[in-house]
Coordinates of C-alpha atoms in Angstrom, one line a residue:
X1 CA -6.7 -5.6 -3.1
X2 CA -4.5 -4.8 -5.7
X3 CA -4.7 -6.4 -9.3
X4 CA -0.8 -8.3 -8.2
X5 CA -2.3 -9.6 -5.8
X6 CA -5.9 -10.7 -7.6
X7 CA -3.3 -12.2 -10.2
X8 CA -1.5 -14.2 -7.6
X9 CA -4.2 -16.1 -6.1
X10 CA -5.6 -17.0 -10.2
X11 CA -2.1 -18.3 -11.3
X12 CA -1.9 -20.2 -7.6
X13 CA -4.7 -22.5 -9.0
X14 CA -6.1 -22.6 -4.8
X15 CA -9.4 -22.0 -4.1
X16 CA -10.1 -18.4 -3.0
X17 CA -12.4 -16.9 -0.6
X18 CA -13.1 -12.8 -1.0
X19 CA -14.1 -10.8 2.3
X20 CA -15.3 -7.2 2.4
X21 CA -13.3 -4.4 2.7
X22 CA -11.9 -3.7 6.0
X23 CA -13.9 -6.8 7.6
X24 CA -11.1 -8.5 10.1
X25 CA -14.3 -11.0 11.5
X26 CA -15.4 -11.9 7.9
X27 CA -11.6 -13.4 7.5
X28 CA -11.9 -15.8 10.4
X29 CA -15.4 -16.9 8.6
X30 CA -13.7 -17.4 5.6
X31 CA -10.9 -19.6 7.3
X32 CA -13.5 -21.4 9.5
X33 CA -15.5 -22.5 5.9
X34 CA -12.4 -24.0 4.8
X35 CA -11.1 -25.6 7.8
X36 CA -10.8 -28.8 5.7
X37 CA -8.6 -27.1 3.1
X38 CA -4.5 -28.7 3.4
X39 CA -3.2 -25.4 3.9
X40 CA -4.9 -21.7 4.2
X41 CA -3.2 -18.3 3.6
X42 CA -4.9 -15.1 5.0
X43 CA -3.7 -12.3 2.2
X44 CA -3.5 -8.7 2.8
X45 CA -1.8 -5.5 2.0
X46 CA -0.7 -3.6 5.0
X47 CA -1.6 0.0 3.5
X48 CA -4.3 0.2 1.0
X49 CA -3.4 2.6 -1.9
X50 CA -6.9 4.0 -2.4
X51 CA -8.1 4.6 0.0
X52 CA -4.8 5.3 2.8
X53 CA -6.3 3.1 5.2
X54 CA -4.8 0.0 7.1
X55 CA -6.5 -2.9 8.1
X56 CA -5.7 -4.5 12.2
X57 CA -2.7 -6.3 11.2
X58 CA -2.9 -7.7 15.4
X59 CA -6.2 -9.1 14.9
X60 CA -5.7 -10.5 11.4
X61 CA -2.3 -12.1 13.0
X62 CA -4.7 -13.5 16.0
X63 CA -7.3 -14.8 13.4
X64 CA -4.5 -16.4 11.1
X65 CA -3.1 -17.9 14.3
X66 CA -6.3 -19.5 16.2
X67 CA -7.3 -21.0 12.4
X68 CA -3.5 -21.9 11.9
X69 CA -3.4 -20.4 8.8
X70 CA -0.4 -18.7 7.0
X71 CA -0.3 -14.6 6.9
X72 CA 0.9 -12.8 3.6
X73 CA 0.9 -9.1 3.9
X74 CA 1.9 -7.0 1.2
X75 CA 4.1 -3.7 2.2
X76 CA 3.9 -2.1 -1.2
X77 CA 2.7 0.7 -0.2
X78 CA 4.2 1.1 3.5
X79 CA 7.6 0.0 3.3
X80 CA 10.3 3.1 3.4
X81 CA 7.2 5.2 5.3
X82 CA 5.4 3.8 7.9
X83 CA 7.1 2.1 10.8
X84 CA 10.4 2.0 12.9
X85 CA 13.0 2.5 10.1
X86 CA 10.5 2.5 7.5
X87 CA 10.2 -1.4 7.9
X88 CA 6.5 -1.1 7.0
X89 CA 2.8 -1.2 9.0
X90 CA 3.6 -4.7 10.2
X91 CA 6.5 -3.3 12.4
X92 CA 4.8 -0.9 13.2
X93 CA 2.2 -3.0 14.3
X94 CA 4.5 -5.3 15.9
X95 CA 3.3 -7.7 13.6
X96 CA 5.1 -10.8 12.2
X97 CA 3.7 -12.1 9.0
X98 CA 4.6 -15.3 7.6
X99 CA 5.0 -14.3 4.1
X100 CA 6.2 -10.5 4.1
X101 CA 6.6 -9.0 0.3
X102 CA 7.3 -5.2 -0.7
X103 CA 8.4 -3.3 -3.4
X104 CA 11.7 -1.6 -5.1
X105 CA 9.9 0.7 -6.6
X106 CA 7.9 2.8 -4.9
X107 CA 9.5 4.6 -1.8
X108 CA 12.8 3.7 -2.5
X109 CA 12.7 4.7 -5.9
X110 CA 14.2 2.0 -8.2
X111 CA 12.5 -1.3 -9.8
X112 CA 11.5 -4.4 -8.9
X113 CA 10.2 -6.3 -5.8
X114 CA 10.7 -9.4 -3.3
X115 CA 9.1 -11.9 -1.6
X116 CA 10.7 -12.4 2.1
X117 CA 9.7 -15.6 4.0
X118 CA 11.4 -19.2 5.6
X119 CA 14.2 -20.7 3.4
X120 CA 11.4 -23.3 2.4
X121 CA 9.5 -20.3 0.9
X122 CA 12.5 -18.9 -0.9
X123 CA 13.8 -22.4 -2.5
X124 CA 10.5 -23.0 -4.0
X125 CA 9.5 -20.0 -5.5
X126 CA 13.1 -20.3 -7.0
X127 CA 12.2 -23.2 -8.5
X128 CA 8.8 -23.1 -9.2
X129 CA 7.3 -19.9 -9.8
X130 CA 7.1 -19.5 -13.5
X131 CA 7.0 -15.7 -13.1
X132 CA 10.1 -16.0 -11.3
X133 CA 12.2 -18.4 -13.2
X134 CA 11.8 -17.6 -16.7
X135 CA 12.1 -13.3 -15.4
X136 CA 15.6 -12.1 -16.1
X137 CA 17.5 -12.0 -12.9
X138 CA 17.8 -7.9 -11.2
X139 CA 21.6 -6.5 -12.4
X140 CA 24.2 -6.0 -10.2
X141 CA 23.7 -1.7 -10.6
X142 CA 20.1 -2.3 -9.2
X143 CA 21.2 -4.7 -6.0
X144 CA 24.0 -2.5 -5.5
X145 CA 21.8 0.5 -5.5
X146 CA 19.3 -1.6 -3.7
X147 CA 21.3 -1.9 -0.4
X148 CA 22.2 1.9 -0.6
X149 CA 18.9 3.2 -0.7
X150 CA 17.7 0.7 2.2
X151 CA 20.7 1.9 4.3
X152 CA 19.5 5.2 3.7
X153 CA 16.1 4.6 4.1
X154 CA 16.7 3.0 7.7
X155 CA 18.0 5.8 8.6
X156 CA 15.6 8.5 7.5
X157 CA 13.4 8.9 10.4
X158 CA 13.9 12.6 10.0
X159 CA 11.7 12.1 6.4
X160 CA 9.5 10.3 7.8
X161 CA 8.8 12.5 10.8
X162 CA 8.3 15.1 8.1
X163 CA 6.1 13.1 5.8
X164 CA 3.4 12.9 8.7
X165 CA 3.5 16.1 9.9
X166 CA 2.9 17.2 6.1
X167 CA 0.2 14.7 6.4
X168 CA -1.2 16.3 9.3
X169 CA -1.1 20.1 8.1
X170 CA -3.1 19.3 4.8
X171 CA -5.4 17.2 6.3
X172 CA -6.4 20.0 8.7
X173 CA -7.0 22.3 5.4
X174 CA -9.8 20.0 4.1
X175 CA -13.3 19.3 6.0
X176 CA -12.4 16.7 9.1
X177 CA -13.4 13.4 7.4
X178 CA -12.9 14.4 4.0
X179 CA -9.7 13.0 3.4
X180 CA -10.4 9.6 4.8
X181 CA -8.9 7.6 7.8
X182 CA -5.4 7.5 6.1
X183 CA -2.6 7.5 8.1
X184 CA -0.1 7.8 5.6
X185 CA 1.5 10.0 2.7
X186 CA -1.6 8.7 0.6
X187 CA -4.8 11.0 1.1
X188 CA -7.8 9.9 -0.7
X189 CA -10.6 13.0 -2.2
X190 CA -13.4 10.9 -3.1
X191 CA -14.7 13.5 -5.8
X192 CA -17.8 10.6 -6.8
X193 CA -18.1 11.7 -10.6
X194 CA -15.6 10.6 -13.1
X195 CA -15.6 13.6 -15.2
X196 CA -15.8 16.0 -12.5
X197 CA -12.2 13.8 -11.2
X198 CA -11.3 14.4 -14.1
X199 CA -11.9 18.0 -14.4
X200 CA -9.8 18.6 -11.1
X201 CA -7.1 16.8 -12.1
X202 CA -6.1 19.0 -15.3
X203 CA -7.2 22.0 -13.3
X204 CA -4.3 21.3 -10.9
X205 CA -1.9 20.4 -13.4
X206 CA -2.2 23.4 -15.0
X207 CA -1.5 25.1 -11.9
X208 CA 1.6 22.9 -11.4
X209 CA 0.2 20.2 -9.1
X210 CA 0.0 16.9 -10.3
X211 CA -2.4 14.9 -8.7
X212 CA -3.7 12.1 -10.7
X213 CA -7.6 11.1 -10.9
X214 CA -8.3 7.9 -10.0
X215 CA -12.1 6.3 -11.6
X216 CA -13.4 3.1 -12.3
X217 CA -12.4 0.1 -13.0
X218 CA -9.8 1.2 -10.8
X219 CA -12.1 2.0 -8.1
X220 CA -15.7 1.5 -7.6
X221 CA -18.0 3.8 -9.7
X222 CA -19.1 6.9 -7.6
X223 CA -15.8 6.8 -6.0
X224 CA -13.6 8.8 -8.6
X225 CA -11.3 10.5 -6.5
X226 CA -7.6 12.2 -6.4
X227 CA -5.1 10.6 -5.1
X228 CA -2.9 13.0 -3.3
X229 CA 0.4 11.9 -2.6
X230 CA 3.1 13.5 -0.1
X231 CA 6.7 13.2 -0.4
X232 CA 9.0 14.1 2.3
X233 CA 10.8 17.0 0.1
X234 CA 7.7 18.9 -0.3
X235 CA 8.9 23.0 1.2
X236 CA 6.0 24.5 3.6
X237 CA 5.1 26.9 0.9
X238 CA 5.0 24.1 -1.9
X239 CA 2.3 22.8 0.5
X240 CA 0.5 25.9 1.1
X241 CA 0.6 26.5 -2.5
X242 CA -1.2 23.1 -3.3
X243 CA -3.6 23.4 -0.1
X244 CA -4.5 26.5 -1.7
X245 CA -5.0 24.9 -5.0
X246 CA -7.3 22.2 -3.4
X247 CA -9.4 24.7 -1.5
X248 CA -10.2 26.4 -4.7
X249 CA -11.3 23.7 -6.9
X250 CA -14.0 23.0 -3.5
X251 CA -15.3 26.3 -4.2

């Protein structure tokens, strides 16, 4: 998970259980080992920045449901691109979590984040999350701005229609597999050395394609990757330039 999250669960002071990667099974084990516990959250971001892949939001609602346990899912990543009117994997899932939170700051381009949830939720993170409270409150340009870009972002299912389909046509230029199981505008090229990443990376900057190497502690080592990211704006040739590019640093 990401390190917001990691950093969440340390200042939350509650006892934390870690599962596997991609393991929905090992999170009603967790649950079941804590069945004693006052109150248990299941925590999970909906679209894995990595790696592009998603884990079953159903099943992790099913699991969080049979162990009556909360269900926090973190749309970083997915919110403004996946789902009906960009509403994130969860919709598209036809998911509801319990605790939903997303970001400002990626998709729709501004700063900042939220935490959605019950008005029991929201009045006590107003008044007792530290991080929260002694934060200087989001100006009036950025809420403003806020509720434009979501109106516009609703409606966008044009963009989004065109970020998969540029999604699929790349994917097809690289080896089936090699991209992962992503889903998304996020496509993972697990490159394994760091230097090699590395290499890659300035090799396609100077060719005008900035895609930035990703290596440990970030991810695992032997995993050093690219991270290619799409964006809806992206021209056919711009694309064919850059799948290009790609096929001739695999050469």
């Amino acid at each position: 998970n990401h390190a917001s999250i990691i950093d969440g669960c340390r200042l939350s002071r509650a006892e934390v259980a870690v599962v596997r990667h991609g393991e929905a099974d090992a999170f009603a084990a967790a649950l079941a080992a804590h069945r004693r516990a006052r109150r248990r959250w299941l925590v999970t971001e909906s679209y894995f920045s990595m790696d592009g892949d998603s884990p079953d939001l159903a099943r992790l609602r099913a699991i969080a449901d049979e162990h009556q346990a909360g269900l926090v899912v973190d749309e970083a990543h997915a919110l403004g691109v996946l789902g009906p009117e960009g509403r994130g994997a969860c919709a598209a899932a036809g998911v509801a979590p319990d605790i939903f939170i997303g970001t400002l700051g990626k998709a729709l381009g501004l700063a900042g984040a939220f935490v959605a949830g019950p008005q029991v939720l929201r009045s006590y993170l107003w008044n007792r999350a530290r991080s929260f409270v002694f934060s200087t409150g989001v100006s009036p340009v950025i809420a403003a701005a806020v509720a434009e870009r979501v109106a516009r972002c609703r409606a966008d299912d044009a963009g989004r229609e065109r970020l998969a389909s540029l999604g699929r046509e790349l994917r097809a230029t690289f080896p089936e597999g090699s991209l992962g199981a992503s889903h998304g505008p996020i496509l993972p090229w697990i490159i394994g050395d760091e230097e090699e990443a590395l290499a890659h990376g300035r090799a396609l900057a100077q060719a005008g394609i900035l895609v930035v190497p990703i290596r440990p502690p970030t991810v695992p080592r032997g995993t050093s990757r690219l991270r290619i990211t799409l964006h809806a704006k992206l021209s056919d040739d711009e694309l064919r330039l850059a799948a290009e590019a790609f096929a001739a640093r695999r050469c």
